[in-house]
Amino acid sequence: MNLLLTSIGKRIELIEHLKSRFRIIGADASTENAAKYFTDVFYQIPRCSEENYVDKLLTICKKEEVSLLVPLYEPEFMILDGARERFREAGVTLVLSDKAVLDICDDKRKTAVFFEKYDIPAPKTFSAQEVEDIIGGRTAAYPLIVKPVDGMGSENIFMAGDRRELAFFYGYVNNALVQERASGTEYTIDVLCNFSGEPVYLVPRVRLEVRAGEVTKSRVDPDALVEKETERLLAALRREGGVRGPMTIQCFLAEDKKSLQFLEINPRFGGGVPLAFAAGADYASALSEMAAGKGTDGEAEKDFPGKEIKKLTMLRYTQAVYVE
């Protein structure tokens, strides 16, 4: 079975895992990427902002008889969602949540509204007027977090320790959002949802070290509250639209482990998901069975491989590919 990954960059561990069940076709706008040396076939494609981007992907899908298309780069998501029917007509299943869900995940203000609507615990998000009032002298519980509404990774996220810093960072960050600071142990939850939107795998892991927005040290740490609240969040998300495929969810668990706060929902593979694979989350087999028509009737427990997750720690290091 053939699976197409877009914007492969350096997602080598992801490719190697999926190769256990799929022939992997990789695509990227740049030919200077390490991951192409680990795919079965590689294609250079236009940037997602270019007009012929979707047409090129469809040509590849037809030529390579692709069954599943999994995009890895968030700016592609809305474009591909808009072409979902074209891919379906070509016999390709887009492993990506629907537009309504993408909207909630892509815009952190909409994420905050979603959290409030379903009583999902999260740090307070301040309105623009509230921020202006705080800058003008209103009392606030510092530090406050300033970040872009549509940011990715950890780019342009700043901690304001006082009113002066808040004013500076709020003016510096484009399309800025201000939130209370969450505290406790930072978790990332790697999730794979079936085509009914139910979680097949749900793997909480502690973020021990992050560099340039990507986790370099992490530990699988199952926690009953984190798992229960993540399942509740996913159930609420299903009420808003179609949820399918990989999700990466972030939260902080209080030191007493009696409460938590969610920060973000990302409808994609997280950078640290190889730890979930190593711990026993067989995404490749689950995706293969989903492509074969299983997992569409809500019977996730029945239809998919065993889900025994081991407690593991991931310590990453750098490797290189040398080419002439």
Coordinates of C-alpha atoms in Angstrom, one line a residue:
M1 CA 0.0 0.0 0.0
N2 CA 1.3 3.5 -0.9
L3 CA 1.3 6.5 1.4
L4 CA 2.3 10.0 0.4
L5 CA 3.9 12.3 3.0
T6 CA 4.3 16.0 2.2
S7 CA 6.9 18.5 3.5
I8 CA 9.1 15.6 4.7
G9 CA 12.1 17.8 5.7
K10 CA 13.9 15.8 8.4
R11 CA 11.0 13.4 9.5
I12 CA 13.2 10.3 9.2
E13 CA 12.0 8.5 12.2
L14 CA 8.4 8.9 11.1
I15 CA 9.2 7.6 7.7
E16 CA 11.0 4.6 9.0
H17 CA 8.1 3.7 11.2
L18 CA 5.5 4.0 8.5
K19 CA 7.7 2.0 6.1
S20 CA 6.9 -1.1 8.2
R21 CA 3.4 -1.2 6.6
F22 CA 3.6 1.2 3.6
R23 CA 5.6 2.1 0.5
I24 CA 6.5 5.7 1.3
I25 CA 6.4 8.4 -1.3
G26 CA 8.0 11.6 0.0
A27 CA 7.4 15.1 -1.3
D28 CA 9.0 18.4 -0.5
A29 CA 9.5 21.8 -2.0
S30 CA 13.2 21.5 -1.5
T31 CA 15.5 18.9 -2.8
E32 CA 18.0 19.6 0.0
N33 CA 16.4 17.5 2.7
A34 CA 17.7 14.5 4.5
A35 CA 14.4 12.6 4.7
K36 CA 14.2 12.0 0.9
Y37 CA 17.1 9.4 1.3
F38 CA 14.8 7.3 3.5
T39 CA 11.7 7.3 1.3
D40 CA 11.0 4.7 -1.4
V41 CA 10.3 7.5 -3.9
F42 CA 10.9 11.3 -3.7
Y43 CA 9.3 14.1 -5.7
Q44 CA 10.0 17.8 -5.6
I45 CA 6.8 19.7 -5.5
P46 CA 5.7 23.4 -5.6
R47 CA 5.3 25.3 -2.4
C48 CA 1.8 25.1 -1.1
S49 CA 1.3 28.8 -1.8
E50 CA 1.8 28.1 -5.6
E51 CA -1.2 27.5 -7.9
N52 CA -0.1 24.1 -9.2
Y53 CA 0.6 22.6 -5.8
V54 CA -2.6 20.5 -5.6
D55 CA -2.4 19.5 -9.3
K56 CA 1.2 18.2 -8.8
L57 CA 0.1 16.2 -5.7
L58 CA -2.8 14.7 -7.6
T59 CA -0.4 13.7 -10.5
I60 CA 1.9 12.0 -8.0
C61 CA -1.0 10.2 -6.4
K62 CA -2.3 8.8 -9.7
K63 CA 1.2 7.8 -10.9
E64 CA 2.1 6.1 -7.6
E65 CA -1.4 4.7 -6.8
V66 CA -1.4 6.4 -3.5
S67 CA -4.0 5.3 -0.9
L68 CA -3.3 7.7 1.9
L69 CA -2.0 11.3 1.9
V70 CA -0.6 12.6 5.2
P71 CA 0.5 16.3 5.2
L72 CA 3.1 17.3 7.7
Y73 CA 3.2 21.1 7.4
E74 CA 0.4 23.2 8.8
P75 CA 0.2 25.9 6.1
E76 CA -0.8 23.0 3.7
F77 CA -3.8 21.9 5.7
M78 CA -6.5 24.3 4.6
I79 CA -5.4 24.1 1.0
L80 CA -5.6 20.3 1.1
D81 CA -8.9 20.3 2.9
G82 CA -10.3 22.5 0.2
A83 CA -9.3 19.8 -2.4
R84 CA -10.4 16.9 -0.3
E85 CA -13.1 15.8 -2.8
R86 CA -10.6 15.9 -5.7
F87 CA -8.4 13.5 -3.8
R88 CA -11.3 11.3 -2.9
E89 CA -12.3 11.1 -6.6
A90 CA -8.7 10.0 -7.3
G91 CA -9.0 7.2 -4.7
V92 CA -6.9 9.0 -2.1
T93 CA -7.9 9.4 1.5
L94 CA -6.7 12.6 3.1
V95 CA -5.6 11.8 6.7
L96 CA -6.5 15.2 8.1
S97 CA -9.3 16.6 10.2
D98 CA -12.0 18.8 8.7
K99 CA -11.9 22.5 8.2
A100 CA -14.0 23.2 11.3
V101 CA -11.5 21.4 13.5
L102 CA -8.5 22.9 11.6
D103 CA -10.0 26.4 12.3
I104 CA -10.1 25.8 16.0
C105 CA -6.6 24.4 16.1
D106 CA -5.0 27.0 13.8
D107 CA -6.3 30.1 15.6
K108 CA -5.4 30.2 19.3
R109 CA -8.2 32.7 20.0
K110 CA -10.6 30.1 18.6
T111 CA -8.9 27.4 20.6
A112 CA -9.5 29.5 23.8
V113 CA -13.2 30.0 22.8
F114 CA -13.5 26.2 22.2
F115 CA -12.0 25.5 25.6
E116 CA -14.4 27.9 27.3
K117 CA -17.4 26.5 25.4
Y118 CA -16.8 23.0 26.7
D119 CA -15.5 23.9 30.1
I120 CA -12.0 22.5 29.3
P121 CA -9.4 23.8 31.8
A122 CA -7.0 26.3 30.2
P123 CA -5.1 29.5 31.1
K124 CA -7.1 32.7 30.8
T125 CA -6.8 34.4 27.4
F126 CA -7.2 38.1 27.6
S127 CA -9.2 40.2 25.1
A128 CA -7.5 43.0 23.2
Q129 CA -9.2 45.5 25.5
E130 CA -8.1 43.7 28.6
V131 CA -4.5 43.7 27.4
E132 CA -4.7 47.5 26.7
D133 CA -6.1 48.0 30.2
I134 CA -3.3 46.0 31.8
I135 CA -0.7 47.9 29.8
G136 CA -2.4 51.1 31.0
G137 CA -2.0 50.1 34.6
R138 CA -4.6 47.5 35.5
T139 CA -3.4 44.9 38.0
A140 CA -2.4 41.5 36.5
A141 CA -0.8 38.3 37.8
Y142 CA 2.6 38.4 36.1
P143 CA 4.3 36.7 34.3
L144 CA 2.1 36.7 31.3
I145 CA 2.7 34.8 28.0
V146 CA 2.7 36.7 24.7
K147 CA 2.5 34.6 21.5
P148 CA 1.2 34.8 18.0
V149 CA -2.4 33.7 17.4
D150 CA -1.3 31.5 14.5
G151 CA 2.2 30.5 15.7
M152 CA 3.9 27.2 15.2
G153 CA 6.3 25.4 17.5
S154 CA 7.9 27.7 20.1
E155 CA 8.5 30.7 17.7
N156 CA 7.9 34.2 19.0
I157 CA 6.7 33.1 22.5
F158 CA 7.7 35.5 25.2
M159 CA 7.2 35.8 29.0
A160 CA 6.4 39.3 30.2
G161 CA 7.4 39.9 33.8
D162 CA 5.9 43.3 34.1
R163 CA 3.8 46.0 32.4
R164 CA 6.8 47.4 30.5
E165 CA 7.7 44.0 29.0
L166 CA 4.1 43.3 28.2
A167 CA 3.8 46.5 26.2
F168 CA 7.0 45.7 24.3
F169 CA 6.3 42.1 23.4
Y170 CA 2.6 42.8 22.6
G171 CA 3.8 45.4 20.1
Y172 CA 6.7 43.2 18.8
V173 CA 4.7 40.0 18.1
N174 CA 2.5 40.1 15.0
N175 CA -1.1 39.3 15.7
A176 CA -0.3 38.8 19.4
L177 CA -2.3 36.9 22.0
V178 CA -1.8 37.3 25.8
Q179 CA -2.5 34.5 28.3
E180 CA -1.9 33.7 31.9
R181 CA 1.1 31.4 32.5
A182 CA 0.4 27.7 33.1
S183 CA 2.5 26.0 35.7
G184 CA 3.4 22.4 36.6
T185 CA 4.7 19.5 34.5
E186 CA 4.5 20.1 30.7
Y187 CA 2.9 17.2 28.8
T188 CA 2.5 16.5 25.1
I189 CA -0.1 13.9 24.3
D190 CA 0.4 12.0 21.0
V191 CA -3.0 10.9 19.6
L192 CA -4.0 8.9 16.6
C193 CA -7.8 9.1 15.8
N194 CA -9.6 6.7 13.6
F195 CA -12.0 7.9 10.8
S196 CA -14.8 8.2 13.4
G197 CA -12.6 10.6 15.4
E198 CA -12.1 8.2 18.3
P199 CA -8.6 7.8 19.8
V200 CA -6.8 4.6 18.7
Y201 CA -3.6 5.6 20.5
L202 CA -3.2 8.2 23.3
V203 CA 0.3 8.5 24.6
P204 CA 1.1 11.2 27.3
R205 CA 4.7 12.1 27.5
V206 CA 6.6 14.7 29.6
R207 CA 8.6 17.3 27.8
L208 CA 12.0 17.2 29.5
E209 CA 14.0 19.4 27.1
V210 CA 13.0 21.4 24.0
R211 CA 15.4 23.1 21.6
A212 CA 14.2 25.5 18.8
G213 CA 10.6 24.2 19.3
E214 CA 11.4 20.5 19.0
V215 CA 11.6 18.1 21.9
T216 CA 15.0 16.6 22.4
K217 CA 14.3 14.8 25.7
S218 CA 11.0 13.3 26.6
R219 CA 9.5 10.5 28.8
V220 CA 6.3 8.5 28.4
D221 CA 4.4 9.0 31.6
P222 CA 0.8 7.7 31.6
D223 CA -1.4 9.7 33.9
A224 CA -5.1 8.9 34.5
L225 CA -6.2 12.6 34.7
V226 CA -4.3 13.6 31.6
E227 CA -5.8 10.7 29.6
K228 CA -9.3 11.2 30.9
E229 CA -9.3 15.0 30.2
T230 CA -7.7 14.5 26.7
E231 CA -10.5 12.0 25.8
R232 CA -13.0 14.6 27.0
L233 CA -11.3 17.2 24.9
L234 CA -11.4 15.0 21.8
A235 CA -15.1 14.2 22.4
A236 CA -15.8 17.9 22.4
L237 CA -13.8 18.4 19.3
R238 CA -15.8 15.7 17.5
R239 CA -18.9 17.8 18.2
E240 CA -17.4 20.7 16.2
G241 CA -16.3 18.7 13.1
G242 CA -14.6 15.7 11.7
V243 CA -11.5 14.6 13.7
R244 CA -9.2 12.1 12.0
G245 CA -5.6 11.1 12.0
P246 CA -2.7 12.4 14.1
M247 CA -3.2 15.0 16.9
T248 CA -0.7 16.6 19.2
I249 CA -2.1 18.1 22.4
Q250 CA -0.2 20.1 25.0
C251 CA -1.1 20.7 28.7
F252 CA 0.4 21.4 32.1
L253 CA -0.3 19.0 34.9
A254 CA -0.3 20.6 38.4
E255 CA 2.4 19.4 40.8
D256 CA -0.3 17.7 43.0
K257 CA -1.6 16.0 39.9
K258 CA -5.1 17.0 40.7
S259 CA -5.7 19.5 38.0
L260 CA -4.4 20.5 34.6
Q261 CA -4.6 23.2 31.9
F262 CA -4.6 22.6 28.2
L263 CA -2.6 25.0 25.9
E264 CA -2.8 23.9 22.3
I265 CA -4.3 21.4 19.9
N266 CA -2.3 20.6 16.8
P267 CA -3.9 18.4 14.1
R268 CA -0.6 16.8 13.0
F269 CA 2.2 14.5 14.0
G270 CA 4.3 16.1 16.8
G271 CA 8.1 16.1 16.5
G272 CA 8.4 13.8 19.4
V273 CA 5.9 11.1 18.2
P274 CA 8.7 8.6 17.5
L275 CA 8.8 8.1 21.2
A276 CA 5.2 7.0 21.1
F277 CA 6.1 4.5 18.3
A278 CA 9.0 3.1 20.4
A279 CA 6.7 2.8 23.4
G280 CA 4.3 0.6 21.5
A281 CA 1.9 2.8 19.6
D282 CA 1.8 1.1 16.2
Y283 CA 0.5 4.0 14.1
A284 CA 1.6 2.3 10.9
S285 CA -0.5 -0.8 11.5
A286 CA -3.5 1.3 12.6
L287 CA -3.3 3.5 9.5
S288 CA -3.0 0.5 7.3
E289 CA -6.1 -1.0 8.8
M290 CA -7.9 2.3 8.6
A291 CA -7.1 2.4 4.9
A292 CA -8.5 -1.1 4.6
G293 CA -11.8 0.2 5.9
K294 CA -11.6 -0.6 9.6
G295 CA -12.1 1.9 12.4
T296 CA -15.0 3.7 10.7
D297 CA -17.8 2.5 12.9
G298 CA -16.4 3.6 16.3
E299 CA -15.0 0.2 17.3
A300 CA -11.5 1.3 17.9
E301 CA -10.8 -1.2 20.7
K302 CA -11.9 -4.1 18.4
D303 CA -10.4 -3.1 15.1
F304 CA -6.9 -2.1 15.9
P305 CA -3.6 -3.6 17.2
G306 CA -2.9 -4.0 20.9
K307 CA -2.2 -0.8 22.8
E308 CA 0.2 -1.8 25.5
I309 CA 2.3 1.3 26.0
K310 CA 5.7 1.0 27.7
K311 CA 7.3 3.7 29.9
L312 CA 10.3 4.9 27.9
T313 CA 12.6 7.9 27.8
M314 CA 13.9 9.4 24.6
L315 CA 17.3 11.2 24.5
R316 CA 17.8 12.6 21.0
Y317 CA 21.1 13.3 19.2
T318 CA 22.0 14.6 15.8
Q319 CA 22.9 12.5 12.8
A320 CA 23.8 13.7 9.3
V321 CA 23.4 12.6 5.7
Y322 CA 26.4 13.3 3.4
V323 CA 25.8 13.7 -0.3
E324 CA 27.9 14.8 -3.2

